[in-house]
Amino acid sequence: MSTSADSDKIKLRLHYWDCRGRAQAFRYMLEDIAYTHKNLDYKEDFEACETISNTWGERRTDHTISGPFRSLPVLHWNDTHTFGQTLTIAHILARKFNLYGKTTSTYNDPILLEGYINGIVTCAYTDVITNILQAIWATPDIEDMHSPGYFQIAMARDNLESLNKILKQSSTSFYYNQTEPTIADYFAFEAYLMTRNMHRKLLPTNCEALEKLEQIMKERPALANYFQNNRLFKRITAAPHEEEYLQKLSKIK
């Protein structure tokens, strides 16, 4: 696989559930990438969440569907390479399509800059997004810190506070003085949105930098089109009780 993604014709097929889940952050990346790279043929195939308890058990044994780890998401690259796992897919896309930013006077070592950026990605995904997904499955009482599963939302809130603080230190609207979004910004964007969509009470007191990031990301042509056409799934997880649980939370002021 060539290290350049600017000239070769590239065919990408993402296979995931019809919910936001673990893939949404790099879905935003793929939308922007497809908009700016005209040599890219990108499409997404969906697996219905309702099939998890019936037909998925059989379908996941087919590695052309479930990839090397027999789980989704799966990214097929030019019908010759198949990748699984969220962070692996996201890092490949960032590497191939230059989403690790450019060195600046403050961050003048590309390897160290990549390390800083990966720290944001890992925090947003592991400590915020994953915890929110687990919390929806666990259905904690968000007003009772002793409720089973409350730990996940407390962790998400604390780490969003850190993500906001680090972003606020940047001289631009993106992490680490970048003039264009990196992989870090896409993951922090989704971490903030997903948490807020669960309930605003889960957000830290100060989200000013993340709020600004949301506004700027939604103004990007590809993402503006994505949201205007209601392509963001309302469903966050495959949990059968999610709608009922989120409706219950919506009544909390």
PDB file of N, CA and C in Angstrom, residues 154-251:
ATOM      1  N   ALA A 154     -18.779  10.005  35.422  1.00  0.00           N
ATOM      2  CA  ALA A 154     -17.862  10.874  36.160  1.00  0.00           C
ATOM      3  C   ALA A 154     -16.519  10.949  35.444  1.00  0.00           C
ATOM      4  N   MET A 155     -16.047   9.805  34.951  1.00  0.00           N
ATOM      5  CA  MET A 155     -14.802   9.767  34.186  1.00  0.00           C
ATOM      6  C   MET A 155     -14.924  10.589  32.912  1.00  0.00           C
ATOM      7  N   ALA A 156     -16.036  10.447  32.219  1.00  0.00           N
ATOM      8  CA  ALA A 156     -16.245  11.198  30.981  1.00  0.00           C
ATOM      9  C   ALA A 156     -16.210  12.699  31.251  1.00  0.00           C
ATOM     10  N   ARG A 157     -16.889  13.137  32.297  1.00  0.00           N
ATOM     11  CA  ARG A 157     -16.925  14.567  32.638  1.00  0.00           C
ATOM     12  C   ARG A 157     -15.523  15.089  32.966  1.00  0.00           C
ATOM     13  N   ASP A 158     -14.798  14.361  33.790  1.00  0.00           N
ATOM     14  CA  ASP A 158     -13.461  14.800  34.191  1.00  0.00           C
ATOM     15  C   ASP A 158     -12.530  14.925  32.991  1.00  0.00           C
ATOM     16  N   ASN A 159     -12.622  13.971  32.081  1.00  0.00           N
ATOM     17  CA  ASN A 159     -11.720  13.996  30.929  1.00  0.00           C
ATOM     18  C   ASN A 159     -12.141  15.023  29.887  1.00  0.00           C
ATOM     19  N   LEU A 160     -13.436  15.299  29.782  1.00  0.00           N
ATOM     20  CA  LEU A 160     -13.866  16.408  28.923  1.00  0.00           C
ATOM     21  C   LEU A 160     -13.324  17.734  29.446  1.00  0.00           C
ATOM     22  N   GLU A 161     -13.280  17.858  30.751  1.00  0.00           N
ATOM     23  CA  GLU A 161     -12.714  19.070  31.347  1.00  0.00           C
ATOM     24  C   GLU A 161     -11.252  19.229  30.944  1.00  0.00           C
ATOM     25  N   SER A 162     -10.510  18.117  30.956  1.00  0.00           N
ATOM     26  CA  SER A 162      -9.107  18.153  30.536  1.00  0.00           C
ATOM     27  C   SER A 162      -8.986  18.488  29.058  1.00  0.00           C
ATOM     28  N   LEU A 163      -9.833  17.888  28.234  1.00  0.00           N
ATOM     29  CA  LEU A 163      -9.799  18.159  26.792  1.00  0.00           C
ATOM     30  C   LEU A 163     -10.097  19.625  26.505  1.00  0.00           C
ATOM     31  N   ASN A 164     -11.027  20.199  27.245  1.00  0.00           N
ATOM     32  CA  ASN A 164     -11.357  21.612  27.069  1.00  0.00           C
ATOM     33  C   ASN A 164     -10.191  22.500  27.492  1.00  0.00           C
ATOM     34  N   LYS A 165      -9.563  22.158  28.605  1.00  0.00           N
ATOM     35  CA  LYS A 165      -8.446  22.949  29.124  1.00  0.00           C
ATOM     36  C   LYS A 165      -7.276  22.952  28.151  1.00  0.00           C
ATOM     37  N   ILE A 166      -6.946  21.787  27.601  1.00  0.00           N
ATOM     38  CA  ILE A 166      -5.825  21.694  26.656  1.00  0.00           C
ATOM     39  C   ILE A 166      -6.139  22.472  25.383  1.00  0.00           C
ATOM     40  N   LEU A 167      -7.357  22.357  24.886  1.00  0.00           N
ATOM     41  CA  LEU A 167      -7.739  23.076  23.668  1.00  0.00           C
ATOM     42  C   LEU A 167      -7.691  24.584  23.886  1.00  0.00           C
ATOM     43  N   LYS A 168      -8.076  25.017  25.061  1.00  0.00           N
ATOM     44  CA  LYS A 168      -8.084  26.447  25.381  1.00  0.00           C
ATOM     45  C   LYS A 168      -6.679  27.039  25.335  1.00  0.00           C
ATOM     46  N   GLN A 169      -5.663  26.218  25.556  1.00  0.00           N
ATOM     47  CA  GLN A 169      -4.276  26.679  25.545  1.00  0.00           C
ATOM     48  C   GLN A 169      -3.733  26.888  24.136  1.00  0.00           C
ATOM     49  N   SER A 170      -4.453  26.388  23.130  1.00  0.00           N
ATOM     50  CA  SER A 170      -3.997  26.522  21.748  1.00  0.00           C
ATOM     51  C   SER A 170      -4.195  27.953  21.255  1.00  0.00           C
ATOM     52  N   SER A 171      -3.322  28.391  20.366  1.00  0.00           N
ATOM     53  CA  SER A 171      -3.444  29.734  19.781  1.00  0.00           C
ATOM     54  C   SER A 171      -4.474  29.776  18.658  1.00  0.00           C
ATOM     55  N   THR A 172      -4.989  28.607  18.269  1.00  0.00           N
ATOM     56  CA  THR A 172      -6.022  28.508  17.236  1.00  0.00           C
ATOM     57  C   THR A 172      -7.235  27.780  17.815  1.00  0.00           C
ATOM     58  N   SER A 173      -8.227  27.548  16.985  1.00  0.00           N
ATOM     59  CA  SER A 173      -9.432  26.841  17.445  1.00  0.00           C
ATOM     60  C   SER A 173      -9.246  25.336  17.477  1.00  0.00           C
ATOM     61  N   PHE A 174      -8.106  24.862  16.954  1.00  0.00           N
ATOM     62  CA  PHE A 174      -7.809  23.432  16.932  1.00  0.00           C
ATOM     63  C   PHE A 174      -6.655  23.133  17.885  1.00  0.00           C
ATOM     64  N   TYR A 175      -6.520  21.870  18.244  1.00  0.00           N
ATOM     65  CA  TYR A 175      -5.479  21.480  19.198  1.00  0.00           C
ATOM     66  C   TYR A 175      -4.074  21.771  18.669  1.00  0.00           C
ATOM     67  N   TYR A 176      -3.213  22.209  19.592  1.00  0.00           N
ATOM     68  CA  TYR A 176      -1.782  22.375  19.357  1.00  0.00           C
ATOM     69  C   TYR A 176      -1.468  23.325  18.207  1.00  0.00           C
ATOM     70  N   ASN A 177      -2.154  24.460  18.202  1.00  0.00           N
ATOM     71  CA  ASN A 177      -1.855  25.577  17.298  1.00  0.00           C
ATOM     72  C   ASN A 177      -2.005  25.232  15.821  1.00  0.00           C
ATOM     73  N   GLN A 178      -2.859  24.272  15.517  1.00  0.00           N
ATOM     74  CA  GLN A 178      -3.056  23.873  14.124  1.00  0.00           C
ATOM     75  C   GLN A 178      -4.114  24.759  13.455  1.00  0.00           C
ATOM     76  N   THR A 179      -3.929  25.009  12.164  1.00  0.00           N
ATOM     77  CA  THR A 179      -4.882  25.834  11.422  1.00  0.00           C
ATOM     78  C   THR A 179      -5.965  24.998  10.746  1.00  0.00           C
ATOM     79  N   GLU A 180      -5.779  23.691  10.713  1.00  0.00           N
ATOM     80  CA  GLU A 180      -6.765  22.756  10.184  1.00  0.00           C
ATOM     81  C   GLU A 180      -6.956  21.639  11.208  1.00  0.00           C
ATOM     82  N   PRO A 181      -8.117  21.002  11.233  1.00  0.00           N
ATOM     83  CA  PRO A 181      -8.330  19.937  12.224  1.00  0.00           C
ATOM     84  C   PRO A 181      -7.424  18.740  11.990  1.00  0.00           C
ATOM     85  N   THR A 182      -6.987  18.151  13.074  1.00  0.00           N
ATOM     86  CA  THR A 182      -6.250  16.891  13.030  1.00  0.00           C
ATOM     87  C   THR A 182      -7.176  15.795  13.559  1.00  0.00           C
ATOM     88  N   ILE A 183      -6.693  14.596  13.575  1.00  0.00           N
ATOM     89  CA  ILE A 183      -7.451  13.474  14.130  1.00  0.00           C
ATOM     90  C   ILE A 183      -7.926  13.799  15.544  1.00  0.00           C
ATOM     91  N   ALA A 184      -7.130  14.567  16.287  1.00  0.00           N
ATOM     92  CA  ALA A 184      -7.492  14.927  17.663  1.00  0.00           C
ATOM     93  C   ALA A 184      -8.796  15.714  17.712  1.00  0.00           C
ATOM     94  N   ASP A 185      -8.967  16.639  16.794  1.00  0.00           N
ATOM     95  CA  ASP A 185     -10.152  17.496  16.805  1.00  0.00           C
ATOM     96  C   ASP A 185     -11.420  16.724  16.472  1.00  0.00           C
ATOM     97  N   TYR A 186     -11.316  15.763  15.557  1.00  0.00           N
ATOM     98  CA  TYR A 186     -12.490  14.953  15.219  1.00  0.00           C
ATOM     99  C   TYR A 186     -12.946  14.117  16.420  1.00  0.00           C
ATOM    100  N   PHE A 187     -11.985  13.551  17.141  1.00  0.00           N
ATOM    101  CA  PHE A 187     -12.347  12.716  18.289  1.00  0.00           C
ATOM    102  C   PHE A 187     -12.862  13.555  19.453  1.00  0.00           C
ATOM    103  N   ALA A 188     -12.247  14.704  19.711  1.00  0.00           N
ATOM    104  CA  ALA A 188     -12.728  15.571  20.789  1.00  0.00           C
ATOM    105  C   ALA A 188     -14.115  16.121  20.457  1.00  0.00           C
ATOM    106  N   PHE A 189     -14.339  16.438  19.204  1.00  0.00           N
ATOM    107  CA  PHE A 189     -15.639  16.912  18.717  1.00  0.00           C
ATOM    108  C   PHE A 189     -16.732  15.894  19.017  1.00  0.00           C
ATOM    109  N   GLU A 190     -16.502  14.641  18.665  1.00  0.00           N
ATOM    110  CA  GLU A 190     -17.512  13.613  18.913  1.00  0.00           C
ATOM    111  C   GLU A 190     -17.651  13.308  20.401  1.00  0.00           C
ATOM    112  N   ALA A 191     -16.555  13.334  21.149  1.00  0.00           N
ATOM    113  CA  ALA A 191     -16.634  13.091  22.593  1.00  0.00           C
ATOM    114  C   ALA A 191     -17.546  14.120  23.259  1.00  0.00           C
ATOM    115  N   TYR A 192     -17.382  15.375  22.862  1.00  0.00           N
ATOM    116  CA  TYR A 192     -18.216  16.446  23.415  1.00  0.00           C
ATOM    117  C   TYR A 192     -19.675  16.282  22.991  1.00  0.00           C
ATOM    118  N   LEU A 193     -19.909  16.052  21.699  1.00  0.00           N
ATOM    119  CA  LEU A 193     -21.277  15.910  21.192  1.00  0.00           C
ATOM    120  C   LEU A 193     -22.002  14.731  21.829  1.00  0.00           C
ATOM    121  N   MET A 194     -21.327  13.591  21.890  1.00  0.00           N
ATOM    122  CA  MET A 194     -21.969  12.392  22.421  1.00  0.00           C
ATOM    123  C   MET A 194     -22.355  12.577  23.887  1.00  0.00           C
ATOM    124  N   THR A 195     -21.458  13.178  24.653  1.00  0.00           N
ATOM    125  CA  THR A 195     -21.751  13.405  26.067  1.00  0.00           C
ATOM    126  C   THR A 195     -22.931  14.359  26.230  1.00  0.00           C
ATOM    127  N   ARG A 196     -22.920  15.435  25.474  1.00  0.00           N
ATOM    128  CA  ARG A 196     -24.026  16.398  25.553  1.00  0.00           C
ATOM    129  C   ARG A 196     -25.342  15.777  25.097  1.00  0.00           C
ATOM    130  N   ASN A 197     -25.278  14.929  24.079  1.00  0.00           N
ATOM    131  CA  ASN A 197     -26.492  14.280  23.588  1.00  0.00           C
ATOM    132  C   ASN A 197     -27.068  13.317  24.613  1.00  0.00           C
ATOM    133  N   MET A 198     -26.209  12.753  25.472  1.00  0.00           N
ATOM    134  CA  MET A 198     -26.722  11.899  26.541  1.00  0.00           C
ATOM    135  C   MET A 198     -27.444  12.770  27.565  1.00  0.00           C
ATOM    136  N   HIS A 199     -26.767  13.819  28.059  1.00  0.00           N
ATOM    137  CA  HIS A 199     -27.423  14.811  28.930  1.00  0.00           C
ATOM    138  C   HIS A 199     -26.426  15.917  29.260  1.00  0.00           C
ATOM    139  N   ARG A 200     -26.896  17.156  29.255  1.00  0.00           N
ATOM    140  CA  ARG A 200     -26.027  18.297  29.530  1.00  0.00           C
ATOM    141  C   ARG A 200     -25.442  18.272  30.943  1.00  0.00           C
ATOM    142  N   LYS A 201     -26.108  17.607  31.861  1.00  0.00           N
ATOM    143  CA  LYS A 201     -25.590  17.533  33.232  1.00  0.00           C
ATOM    144  C   LYS A 201     -24.271  16.779  33.294  1.00  0.00           C
ATOM    145  N   LEU A 202     -23.949  16.029  32.242  1.00  0.00           N
ATOM    146  CA  LEU A 202     -22.713  15.256  32.233  1.00  0.00           C
ATOM    147  C   LEU A 202     -21.521  16.087  31.780  1.00  0.00           C
ATOM    148  N   LEU A 203     -21.770  17.298  31.305  1.00  0.00           N
ATOM    149  CA  LEU A 203     -20.690  18.160  30.835  1.00  0.00           C
ATOM    150  C   LEU A 203     -20.030  18.879  32.005  1.00  0.00           C
ATOM    151  N   PRO A 204     -18.732  19.172  31.897  1.00  0.00           N
ATOM    152  CA  PRO A 204     -18.086  19.991  32.921  1.00  0.00           C
ATOM    153  C   PRO A 204     -18.623  21.417  32.862  1.00  0.00           C
ATOM    154  N   THR A 205     -18.345  22.190  33.893  1.00  0.00           N
ATOM    155  CA  THR A 205     -18.872  23.553  33.967  1.00  0.00           C
ATOM    156  C   THR A 205     -18.402  24.414  32.805  1.00  0.00           C
ATOM    157  N   ASN A 206     -17.125  24.282  32.458  1.00  0.00           N
ATOM    158  CA  ASN A 206     -16.555  25.101  31.386  1.00  0.00           C
ATOM    159  C   ASN A 206     -16.288  24.247  30.154  1.00  0.00           C
ATOM    160  N   CYS A 207     -17.026  24.520  29.081  1.00  0.00           N
ATOM    161  CA  CYS A 207     -16.826  23.815  27.804  1.00  0.00           C
ATOM    162  C   CYS A 207     -16.615  24.806  26.666  1.00  0.00           C
ATOM    163  N   GLU A 208     -16.169  26.002  27.006  1.00  0.00           N
ATOM    164  CA  GLU A 208     -16.106  27.080  26.021  1.00  0.00           C
ATOM    165  C   GLU A 208     -15.283  26.711  24.784  1.00  0.00           C
ATOM    166  N   ALA A 209     -14.114  26.129  24.988  1.00  0.00           N
ATOM    167  CA  ALA A 209     -13.254  25.784  23.848  1.00  0.00           C
ATOM    168  C   ALA A 209     -13.873  24.680  23.005  1.00  0.00           C
ATOM    169  N   LEU A 210     -14.488  23.696  23.654  1.00  0.00           N
ATOM    170  CA  LEU A 210     -15.132  22.603  22.920  1.00  0.00           C
ATOM    171  C   LEU A 210     -16.373  23.091  22.180  1.00  0.00           C
ATOM    172  N   GLU A 211     -17.083  24.050  22.765  1.00  0.00           N
ATOM    173  CA  GLU A 211     -18.244  24.637  22.084  1.00  0.00           C
ATOM    174  C   GLU A 211     -17.808  25.355  20.810  1.00  0.00           C
ATOM    175  N   LYS A 212     -16.695  26.055  20.893  1.00  0.00           N
ATOM    176  CA  LYS A 212     -16.170  26.750  19.715  1.00  0.00           C
ATOM    177  C   LYS A 212     -15.708  25.748  18.666  1.00  0.00           C
ATOM    178  N   LEU A 213     -15.090  24.658  19.126  1.00  0.00           N
ATOM    179  CA  LEU A 213     -14.663  23.608  18.199  1.00  0.00           C
ATOM    180  C   LEU A 213     -15.869  23.037  17.462  1.00  0.00           C
ATOM    181  N   GLU A 214     -16.948  22.787  18.195  1.00  0.00           N
ATOM    182  CA  GLU A 214     -18.161  22.264  17.554  1.00  0.00           C
ATOM    183  C   GLU A 214     -18.646  23.199  16.448  1.00  0.00           C
ATOM    184  N   GLN A 215     -18.695  24.474  16.746  1.00  0.00           N
ATOM    185  CA  GLN A 215     -19.183  25.450  15.774  1.00  0.00           C
ATOM    186  C   GLN A 215     -18.325  25.438  14.515  1.00  0.00           C
ATOM    187  N   ILE A 216     -17.010  25.433  14.688  1.00  0.00           N
ATOM    188  CA  ILE A 216     -16.108  25.488  13.536  1.00  0.00           C
ATOM    189  C   ILE A 216     -16.155  24.194  12.734  1.00  0.00           C
ATOM    190  N   MET A 217     -16.221  23.070  13.416  1.00  0.00           N
ATOM    191  CA  MET A 217     -16.285  21.790  12.707  1.00  0.00           C
ATOM    192  C   MET A 217     -17.563  21.698  11.877  1.00  0.00           C
ATOM    193  N   LYS A 218     -18.664  22.172  12.420  1.00  0.00           N
ATOM    194  CA  LYS A 218     -19.942  22.095  11.706  1.00  0.00           C
ATOM    195  C   LYS A 218     -20.030  23.080  10.544  1.00  0.00           C
ATOM    196  N   GLU A 219     -19.078  24.006  10.469  1.00  0.00           N
ATOM    197  CA  GLU A 219     -19.032  24.943   9.345  1.00  0.00           C
ATOM    198  C   GLU A 219     -18.210  24.411   8.180  1.00  0.00           C
ATOM    199  N   ARG A 220     -17.485  23.328   8.387  1.00  0.00           N
ATOM    200  CA  ARG A 220     -16.711  22.739   7.301  1.00  0.00           C
ATOM    201  C   ARG A 220     -17.686  22.184   6.257  1.00  0.00           C
ATOM    202  N   PRO A 221     -17.444  22.422   4.984  1.00  0.00           N
ATOM    203  CA  PRO A 221     -18.432  22.064   3.953  1.00  0.00           C
ATOM    204  C   PRO A 221     -18.943  20.634   4.023  1.00  0.00           C
ATOM    205  N   ALA A 222     -18.041  19.670   4.145  1.00  0.00           N
ATOM    206  CA  ALA A 222     -18.475  18.268   4.167  1.00  0.00           C
ATOM    207  C   ALA A 222     -19.320  17.964   5.396  1.00  0.00           C
ATOM    208  N   LEU A 223     -18.909  18.487   6.552  1.00  0.00           N
ATOM    209  CA  LEU A 223     -19.652  18.210   7.778  1.00  0.00           C
ATOM    210  C   LEU A 223     -20.942  19.024   7.846  1.00  0.00           C
ATOM    211  N   ALA A 224     -20.926  20.222   7.286  1.00  0.00           N
ATOM    212  CA  ALA A 224     -22.166  21.003   7.218  1.00  0.00           C
ATOM    213  C   ALA A 224     -23.216  20.234   6.423  1.00  0.00           C
ATOM    214  N   ASN A 225     -22.806  19.662   5.314  1.00  0.00           N
ATOM    215  CA  ASN A 225     -23.711  18.852   4.500  1.00  0.00           C
ATOM    216  C   ASN A 225     -24.169  17.611   5.262  1.00  0.00           C
ATOM    217  N   TYR A 226     -23.254  17.010   6.006  1.00  0.00           N
ATOM    218  CA  TYR A 226     -23.541  15.801   6.784  1.00  0.00           C
ATOM    219  C   TYR A 226     -24.657  16.062   7.795  1.00  0.00           C
ATOM    220  N   PHE A 227     -24.545  17.168   8.506  1.00  0.00           N
ATOM    221  CA  PHE A 227     -25.539  17.484   9.533  1.00  0.00           C
ATOM    222  C   PHE A 227     -26.834  18.027   8.927  1.00  0.00           C
ATOM    223  N   GLN A 228     -26.725  18.832   7.893  1.00  0.00           N
ATOM    224  CA  GLN A 228     -27.924  19.391   7.266  1.00  0.00           C
ATOM    225  C   GLN A 228     -28.806  18.308   6.659  1.00  0.00           C
ATOM    226  N   ASN A 229     -28.192  17.226   6.206  1.00  0.00           N
ATOM    227  CA  ASN A 229     -28.942  16.120   5.617  1.00  0.00           C
ATOM    228  C   ASN A 229     -29.296  15.038   6.638  1.00  0.00           C
ATOM    229  N   ASN A 230     -29.121  15.377   7.927  1.00  0.00           N
ATOM    230  CA  ASN A 230     -29.512  14.479   9.028  1.00  0.00           C
ATOM    231  C   ASN A 230     -28.902  13.089   8.899  1.00  0.00           C
ATOM    232  N   ARG A 231     -27.621  13.053   8.545  1.00  0.00           N
ATOM    233  CA  ARG A 231     -26.956  11.768   8.390  1.00  0.00           C
ATOM    234  C   ARG A 231     -26.363  11.247   9.695  1.00  0.00           C
ATOM    235  N   LEU A 232     -26.348  12.074  10.726  1.00  0.00           N
ATOM    236  CA  LEU A 232     -25.871  11.617  12.030  1.00  0.00           C
ATOM    237  C   LEU A 232     -26.960  10.771  12.676  1.00  0.00           C
ATOM    238  N   PHE A 233     -26.616   9.536  13.008  1.00  0.00           N
ATOM    239  CA  PHE A 233     -27.596   8.655  13.633  1.00  0.00           C
ATOM    240  C   PHE A 233     -28.029   9.214  14.986  1.00  0.00           C
ATOM    241  N   LYS A 234     -29.324   9.184  15.243  1.00  0.00           N
ATOM    242  CA  LYS A 234     -29.821   9.561  16.564  1.00  0.00           C
ATOM    243  C   LYS A 234     -29.469   8.484  17.583  1.00  0.00           C
ATOM    244  N   ARG A 235     -29.442   7.261  17.125  1.00  0.00           N
ATOM    245  CA  ARG A 235     -29.118   6.150  18.011  1.00  0.00           C
ATOM    246  C   ARG A 235     -27.619   6.153  18.297  1.00  0.00           C
ATOM    247  N   ILE A 236     -27.261   6.081  19.571  1.00  0.00           N
ATOM    248  CA  ILE A 236     -25.858   6.130  19.965  1.00  0.00           C
ATOM    249  C   ILE A 236     -25.266   4.736  20.080  1.00  0.00           C
ATOM    250  N   THR A 237     -26.001   3.810  20.673  1.00  0.00           N
ATOM    251  CA  THR A 237     -25.521   2.439  20.869  1.00  0.00           C
ATOM    252  C   THR A 237     -26.537   1.449  20.306  1.00  0.00           C
ATOM    253  N   ALA A 238     -26.197   0.176  20.430  1.00  0.00           N
ATOM    254  CA  ALA A 238     -27.136  -0.878  20.030  1.00  0.00           C
ATOM    255  C   ALA A 238     -27.970  -1.366  21.211  1.00  0.00           C
ATOM    256  N   ALA A 239     -27.845  -0.705  22.359  1.00  0.00           N
ATOM    257  CA  ALA A 239     -28.596  -1.120  23.548  1.00  0.00           C
ATOM    258  C   ALA A 239     -30.096  -1.050  23.279  1.00  0.00           C
ATOM    259  N   PRO A 240     -30.837  -2.129  23.495  1.00  0.00           N
ATOM    260  CA  PRO A 240     -32.277  -2.138  23.194  1.00  0.00           C
ATOM    261  C   PRO A 240     -33.077  -1.170  24.053  1.00  0.00           C
ATOM    262  N   HIS A 241     -32.521  -0.798  25.207  1.00  0.00           N
ATOM    263  CA  HIS A 241     -33.233   0.094  26.125  1.00  0.00           C
ATOM    264  C   HIS A 241     -32.808   1.552  25.970  1.00  0.00           C
ATOM    265  N   GLU A 242     -31.958   1.861  24.993  1.00  0.00           N
ATOM    266  CA  GLU A 242     -31.390   3.208  24.903  1.00  0.00           C
ATOM    267  C   GLU A 242     -32.446   4.310  24.802  1.00  0.00           C
ATOM    268  N   GLU A 243     -33.392   4.170  23.908  1.00  0.00           N
ATOM    269  CA  GLU A 243     -34.393   5.221  23.705  1.00  0.00           C
ATOM    270  C   GLU A 243     -35.164   5.500  24.989  1.00  0.00           C
ATOM    271  N   GLU A 244     -35.585   4.444  25.666  1.00  0.00           N
ATOM    272  CA  GLU A 244     -36.332   4.604  26.917  1.00  0.00           C
ATOM    273  C   GLU A 244     -35.473   5.284  27.979  1.00  0.00           C
ATOM    274  N   TYR A 245     -34.201   4.887  28.059  1.00  0.00           N
ATOM    275  CA  TYR A 245     -33.301   5.452  29.061  1.00  0.00           C
ATOM    276  C   TYR A 245     -33.042   6.936  28.793  1.00  0.00           C
ATOM    277  N   LEU A 246     -32.765   7.300  27.541  1.00  0.00           N
ATOM    278  CA  LEU A 246     -32.483   8.694  27.216  1.00  0.00           C
ATOM    279  C   LEU A 246     -33.722   9.571  27.390  1.00  0.00           C
ATOM    280  N   GLN A 247     -34.892   9.020  27.134  1.00  0.00           N
ATOM    281  CA  GLN A 247     -36.128   9.765  27.391  1.00  0.00           C
ATOM    282  C   GLN A 247     -36.283  10.042  28.882  1.00  0.00           C
ATOM    283  N   LYS A 248     -35.924   9.070  29.688  1.00  0.00           N
ATOM    284  CA  LYS A 248     -35.972   9.241  31.143  1.00  0.00           C
ATOM    285  C   LYS A 248     -35.003  10.342  31.577  1.00  0.00           C
ATOM    286  N   LEU A 249     -33.796  10.335  30.997  1.00  0.00           N
ATOM    287  CA  LEU A 249     -32.808  11.355  31.343  1.00  0.00           C
ATOM    288  C   LEU A 249     -33.257  12.740  30.900  1.00  0.00           C
ATOM    289  N   SER A 250     -33.963  12.813  29.773  1.00  0.00           N
ATOM    290  CA  SER A 250     -34.376  14.112  29.231  1.00  0.00           C
ATOM    291  C   SER A 250     -35.318  14.865  30.172  1.00  0.00           C
ATOM    292  N   LYS A 251     -35.927  14.167  31.099  1.00  0.00           N
ATOM    293  CA  LYS A 251     -36.851  14.796  32.048  1.00  0.00           C
ATOM    294  C   LYS A 251     -36.118  15.406  33.242  1.00  0.00           C
TER     295      LYS A 251
END
